[in-house]
Amino acid sequence: MSEDPVFKRVLIKLSGEALMGPLDYGTDPETVSAIAKQLKDVHDRGVEIAVVLGAGNIYRGLSEAAEGMDRATADYMGMLAIVLNALTLQDALEKLGVHTRVQSAITVSEVAEPYIRRRAMRHLEKGRIVIFAAGTGNPFFTSDTAAALRALEMHAEVLLMAKNGVEGIYTADPRTDPDAEFISEITARDALQRGLKVMDSTALSLCMDNHLNIHVFNMADDGNINRIVSGDRVGTLVTT
Ligand code: UDP
């Protein structure tokens, strides 16, 4: 990649599923190192990278709540599961020689820094990849909302929403509906009104109200983040 990056600072949202690879549960070491390599390639071009992780590969508060557990308790467990994913990704990045910091919204001071906005920004300026763990620190929220929130707090120019196995946003779920049509560009307002699966509505509203554009793309194609950062049209662009 020779072109200059069009973004100086990006926030990438990786769902827990992205770390799962071919497994049904947990983290696949090969998949995690492939993701770390992708992030390193973009980082090597001088782009500042913040990452927000989910934990769907380990735990999802909402489904546990449906099984009869108190929703808030289940959500706190989900946030702790995100910390596990954050340490996994940190390890993979550091194996490639990338400097990283994990900042957690729930205090786990033995393993991660607490979330301190200005400190996180300083890490980014110094060329460290910052991994934000434990979501927003609040139950009843999602890691998508954490991604929108941290992207705004960090003054990221764009939010990159990685999807697994789909190219972007469709009119319906392409995995179950053969008539689903791909959408290459849409406004956040339109996506919200049509209930399209970009991210949950709290996260999408936050992006819309604060004019943060979102690129939704397929993580399975390992050049995609680099292409987006080069200004190529990849996946779906959600404009605000
Ligand atoms: N979670 C939460 N508050 C947050 C972020 C996450 O309570 O701010 C919990 C919630 O239970 C969620 C789980 O952490 O189900 C894992 O996050 P998410 O489901 O968003 O992960 P993803 O789908 O991105 O893998």
Short mmCIF file of C-alpha atoms and ligand atoms in Angstrom, two decimals:
data_model
loop_
_atom_site.label_atom_id
_atom_site.label_comp_id
_atom_site.label_asym_id
_atom_site.label_seq_id
_atom_site.Cartn_x
_atom_site.Cartn_y
_atom_site.Cartn_z
CA MET A 1 0.00 0.00 0.00
CA SER A 2 1.67 3.17 -1.10
CA GLU A 3 -1.16 5.71 -0.85
CA ASP A 4 -1.30 7.95 2.17
CA PRO A 5 -4.00 6.89 4.60
CA VAL A 6 -7.15 9.02 4.46
CA PHE A 7 -7.70 8.61 8.20
CA LYS A 8 -5.29 9.49 10.96
CA ARG A 9 -7.24 7.91 13.80
CA VAL A 10 -9.79 5.10 13.57
CA LEU A 11 -11.73 3.02 16.01
CA ILE A 12 -12.33 -0.59 15.07
CA LYS A 13 -15.15 -2.59 16.63
CA LEU A 14 -14.53 -6.33 16.64
CA SER A 15 -17.28 -8.55 17.91
CA GLY A 16 -16.36 -11.52 20.03
CA GLU A 17 -17.36 -13.75 17.12
CA ALA A 18 -14.51 -12.29 15.08
CA LEU A 19 -12.06 -14.05 17.42
CA MET A 20 -13.84 -17.39 17.16
CA GLY A 21 -12.77 -18.36 13.63
CA PRO A 22 -14.10 -21.83 12.79
CA LEU A 23 -14.88 -22.66 16.42
CA ASP A 24 -18.35 -22.66 18.00
CA TYR A 25 -17.13 -20.99 21.15
CA GLY A 26 -14.05 -19.25 22.56
CA THR A 27 -11.01 -17.92 20.73
CA ASP A 28 -9.13 -19.43 17.84
CA PRO A 29 -5.41 -18.58 18.18
CA GLU A 30 -4.82 -18.54 14.41
CA THR A 31 -7.74 -16.21 13.82
CA VAL A 32 -6.58 -13.90 16.58
CA SER A 33 -3.06 -13.71 15.14
CA ALA A 34 -4.46 -13.03 11.66
CA ILE A 35 -6.48 -10.13 13.10
CA ALA A 36 -3.43 -8.83 14.95
CA LYS A 37 -1.46 -8.95 11.68
CA GLN A 38 -4.17 -6.94 9.89
CA LEU A 39 -4.14 -4.34 12.63
CA LYS A 40 -0.34 -4.17 12.55
CA ASP A 41 -0.34 -3.64 8.76
CA VAL A 42 -2.64 -0.63 9.14
CA HIS A 43 -0.76 0.63 12.18
CA ASP A 44 2.54 0.42 10.27
CA ARG A 45 1.12 2.98 7.86
CA GLY A 46 0.97 5.51 10.66
CA VAL A 47 -2.74 5.20 11.44
CA GLU A 48 -3.66 5.52 15.11
CA ILE A 49 -5.84 2.59 16.11
CA ALA A 50 -8.23 2.08 18.99
CA VAL A 51 -10.11 -1.20 19.30
CA VAL A 52 -13.35 -2.02 21.08
CA LEU A 53 -14.06 -5.70 21.56
CA GLY A 54 -17.23 -7.62 22.26
CA ALA A 55 -17.60 -10.99 23.93
CA GLY A 56 -20.23 -12.90 21.99
CA ASN A 57 -17.69 -15.73 21.61
CA ILE A 58 -17.72 -16.26 25.36
CA TYR A 59 -20.78 -14.73 26.96
CA ARG A 60 -23.80 -12.63 26.14
CA GLY A 61 -25.70 -11.00 28.99
CA LEU A 62 -29.02 -10.89 27.19
CA SER A 63 -29.19 -14.62 26.55
CA GLU A 64 -28.19 -15.47 30.12
CA ALA A 65 -30.89 -13.07 31.36
CA ALA A 66 -33.35 -14.99 29.23
CA GLU A 67 -32.25 -18.14 31.10
CA GLY A 68 -33.39 -16.53 34.33
CA MET A 69 -30.35 -14.65 35.55
CA ASP A 70 -30.65 -11.03 36.65
CA ARG A 71 -29.90 -8.97 33.52
CA ALA A 72 -27.49 -6.58 35.23
CA THR A 73 -25.48 -9.44 36.75
CA ALA A 74 -25.36 -11.22 33.40
CA ASP A 75 -24.22 -8.02 31.71
CA TYR A 76 -21.40 -7.49 34.20
CA MET A 77 -20.28 -11.03 33.42
CA GLY A 78 -20.35 -10.12 29.72
CA MET A 79 -18.14 -7.11 30.42
CA LEU A 80 -15.65 -9.29 32.29
CA ALA A 81 -15.63 -11.67 29.31
CA ILE A 82 -14.61 -8.71 27.13
CA VAL A 83 -11.57 -8.24 29.38
CA LEU A 84 -10.51 -11.80 28.52
CA ASN A 85 -10.77 -11.03 24.80
CA ALA A 86 -8.83 -7.80 25.25
CA LEU A 87 -5.92 -9.62 26.90
CA THR A 88 -5.99 -12.23 24.13
CA LEU A 89 -5.72 -9.57 21.43
CA GLN A 90 -3.09 -7.66 23.37
CA ASP A 91 -0.94 -10.77 23.59
CA ALA A 92 -1.26 -11.43 19.84
CA LEU A 93 -0.35 -7.83 18.97
CA GLU A 94 2.63 -7.77 21.29
CA LYS A 95 3.94 -11.00 19.75
CA LEU A 96 4.16 -8.98 16.52
CA GLY A 97 6.08 -6.23 18.28
CA VAL A 98 3.19 -3.73 18.42
CA HIS A 99 2.98 -1.63 21.56
CA THR A 100 -0.44 -1.78 23.14
CA ARG A 101 -2.40 -0.75 26.18
CA VAL A 102 -5.62 -2.21 27.49
CA GLN A 103 -7.94 0.20 29.27
CA SER A 104 -10.89 -1.28 31.06
CA ALA A 105 -14.17 0.38 31.99
CA ILE A 106 -14.34 -1.96 35.00
CA THR A 107 -11.36 -1.73 37.34
CA VAL A 108 -9.11 -4.75 37.01
CA SER A 109 -5.92 -2.92 37.92
CA GLU A 110 -3.70 -6.01 37.99
CA VAL A 111 -4.25 -6.65 34.31
CA ALA A 112 -5.34 -3.41 32.65
CA GLU A 113 -5.29 0.34 33.11
CA PRO A 114 -8.54 1.96 34.12
CA TYR A 115 -10.23 3.92 31.36
CA ILE A 116 -8.83 7.45 31.43
CA ARG A 117 -9.75 9.38 28.32
CA ARG A 118 -6.82 11.74 28.10
CA ARG A 119 -4.37 8.99 28.86
CA ALA A 120 -5.85 6.83 26.11
CA MET A 121 -5.45 9.70 23.67
CA ARG A 122 -1.84 10.08 24.69
CA HIS A 123 -1.22 6.38 24.08
CA LEU A 124 -2.66 6.77 20.59
CA GLU A 125 -0.45 9.77 19.90
CA LYS A 126 2.55 7.73 20.99
CA GLY A 127 1.68 5.04 18.48
CA ARG A 128 0.25 2.46 20.84
CA ILE A 129 -2.81 0.48 19.87
CA VAL A 130 -5.36 1.02 22.63
CA ILE A 131 -7.77 -1.80 23.35
CA PHE A 132 -10.84 -0.73 25.27
CA ALA A 133 -12.21 -3.51 27.46
CA ALA A 134 -15.37 -4.03 29.51
CA GLY A 135 -17.63 -2.07 27.18
CA THR A 136 -19.06 1.10 28.65
CA GLY A 137 -18.83 -0.32 32.18
CA ASN A 138 -22.63 -0.24 32.40
CA PRO A 139 -25.15 -3.04 32.15
CA PHE A 140 -27.97 -2.75 29.58
CA PHE A 141 -25.48 -1.43 27.03
CA THR A 142 -23.55 -3.25 24.33
CA SER A 143 -20.04 -3.21 23.02
CA ASP A 144 -21.43 -1.47 19.90
CA THR A 145 -22.43 1.43 22.08
CA ALA A 146 -19.01 1.34 23.73
CA ALA A 147 -17.47 1.53 20.25
CA ALA A 148 -19.54 4.58 19.30
CA LEU A 149 -18.84 6.24 22.64
CA ARG A 150 -15.09 5.64 22.66
CA ALA A 151 -14.79 6.64 18.99
CA LEU A 152 -16.40 9.98 19.82
CA GLU A 153 -14.34 10.45 22.97
CA MET A 154 -11.09 9.68 21.10
CA HIS A 155 -12.06 11.98 18.22
CA ALA A 156 -11.69 9.05 15.84
CA GLU A 157 -12.55 10.14 12.30
CA VAL A 158 -14.49 7.01 11.57
CA LEU A 159 -15.92 3.92 13.19
CA LEU A 160 -15.01 0.68 11.43
CA MET A 161 -17.55 -2.04 12.22
CA ALA A 162 -16.16 -5.47 11.39
CA LYS A 163 -18.70 -8.13 10.42
CA ASN A 164 -18.13 -11.85 10.11
CA GLY A 165 -18.84 -13.41 6.75
CA VAL A 166 -21.03 -10.62 5.33
CA GLU A 167 -19.81 -7.76 3.17
CA GLY A 168 -21.77 -4.99 4.88
CA ILE A 169 -25.42 -4.10 5.29
CA TYR A 170 -28.21 -5.83 3.40
CA THR A 171 -31.96 -5.29 3.14
CA ALA A 172 -32.37 -8.57 5.07
CA ASP A 173 -30.05 -11.21 6.57
CA PRO A 174 -28.15 -12.62 3.56
CA ARG A 175 -27.41 -15.83 5.45
CA THR A 176 -31.10 -16.71 5.67
CA ASP A 177 -32.84 -14.66 2.98
CA PRO A 178 -31.81 -15.26 -0.65
CA ASP A 179 -33.57 -12.03 -1.70
CA ALA A 180 -31.42 -9.88 0.58
CA GLU A 181 -29.82 -7.03 -1.36
CA PHE A 182 -26.53 -5.40 -0.56
CA ILE A 183 -26.60 -1.69 0.32
CA SER A 184 -23.42 0.22 -0.49
CA GLU A 185 -24.37 3.52 1.14
CA ILE A 186 -27.13 4.59 3.49
CA THR A 187 -27.78 7.35 5.97
CA ALA A 188 -27.82 6.45 9.64
CA ARG A 189 -31.36 7.85 9.89
CA ASP A 190 -32.56 5.58 7.10
CA ALA A 191 -30.81 2.55 8.62
CA LEU A 192 -32.45 3.28 11.98
CA GLN A 193 -35.91 3.75 10.49
CA ARG A 194 -35.63 0.55 8.47
CA GLY A 195 -34.24 -1.38 11.45
CA LEU A 196 -31.22 -2.57 9.44
CA LYS A 197 -28.54 -4.51 11.27
CA VAL A 198 -25.70 -2.01 11.42
CA MET A 199 -25.37 -1.96 15.18
CA ASP A 200 -27.89 -1.62 17.97
CA SER A 201 -30.11 1.46 17.90
CA THR A 202 -28.49 3.18 20.91
CA ALA A 203 -25.08 2.97 19.23
CA LEU A 204 -26.40 4.06 15.85
CA SER A 205 -28.28 7.04 17.35
CA LEU A 206 -25.11 8.13 19.10
CA CYS A 207 -23.19 8.08 15.81
CA MET A 208 -26.00 9.87 14.00
CA ASP A 209 -26.39 12.63 16.58
CA ASN A 210 -22.65 13.26 16.65
CA HIS A 211 -21.90 12.93 12.93
CA LEU A 212 -19.63 9.92 13.11
CA ASN A 213 -19.55 7.97 9.84
CA ILE A 214 -19.44 4.19 9.99
CA HIS A 215 -17.89 1.72 7.57
CA VAL A 216 -19.38 -1.76 7.87
CA PHE A 217 -17.13 -4.37 6.29
CA ASN A 218 -16.24 -8.05 6.16
CA MET A 219 -13.43 -8.97 8.52
CA ALA A 220 -12.89 -12.26 6.65
CA ASP A 221 -11.20 -10.38 3.79
CA ASP A 222 -7.87 -9.59 5.33
CA GLY A 223 -7.08 -6.53 3.22
CA ASN A 224 -10.30 -4.71 4.03
CA ILE A 225 -9.20 -2.42 6.85
CA ASN A 226 -6.20 -1.37 4.79
CA ARG A 227 -8.44 -0.64 1.79
CA ILE A 228 -10.84 1.48 3.83
CA VAL A 229 -7.94 3.40 5.30
CA SER A 230 -6.68 4.00 1.74
CA GLY A 231 -10.02 5.58 0.88
CA ASP A 232 -11.34 2.67 -1.21
CA ARG A 233 -15.05 1.88 -1.14
CA VAL A 234 -15.39 -1.37 0.76
CA GLY A 235 -18.58 -2.70 2.33
CA THR A 236 -21.31 -0.28 3.37
CA LEU A 237 -20.77 3.37 4.24
CA VAL A 238 -23.25 4.71 6.79
CA THR A 239 -23.26 8.48 6.55
CA THR A 240 -24.41 10.89 9.20
N1 UDP B 1 -21.97 -5.49 27.96
C1 UDP B 1 -22.57 -4.59 28.83
N2 UDP B 1 -22.29 -3.26 28.71
C2 UDP B 1 -21.46 -2.75 27.76
C3 UDP B 1 -20.87 -3.67 26.84
C4 UDP B 1 -21.15 -5.02 26.97
O1 UDP B 1 -23.33 -4.99 29.70
O2 UDP B 1 -21.25 -1.53 27.70
C5 UDP B 1 -22.18 -6.95 28.14
C6 UDP B 1 -23.50 -7.47 27.59
O3 UDP B 1 -23.95 -8.46 28.44
C7 UDP B 1 -23.08 -8.09 26.26
C8 UDP B 1 -21.71 -8.64 26.58
O4 UDP B 1 -21.14 -7.67 27.48
O5 UDP B 1 -23.96 -9.10 25.88
C9 UDP B 1 -20.81 -8.83 25.38
O6 UDP B 1 -20.89 -7.72 24.51
P1 UDP B 1 -21.63 -7.81 23.08
O7 UDP B 1 -22.78 -8.74 23.15
O8 UDP B 1 -21.91 -6.41 22.65
O9 UDP B 1 -20.46 -8.46 22.22
P2 UDP B 1 -20.37 -8.75 20.64
O10 UDP B 1 -21.76 -9.05 20.11
O11 UDP B 1 -19.80 -7.52 20.01
O12 UDP B 1 -19.44 -9.91 20.56
#
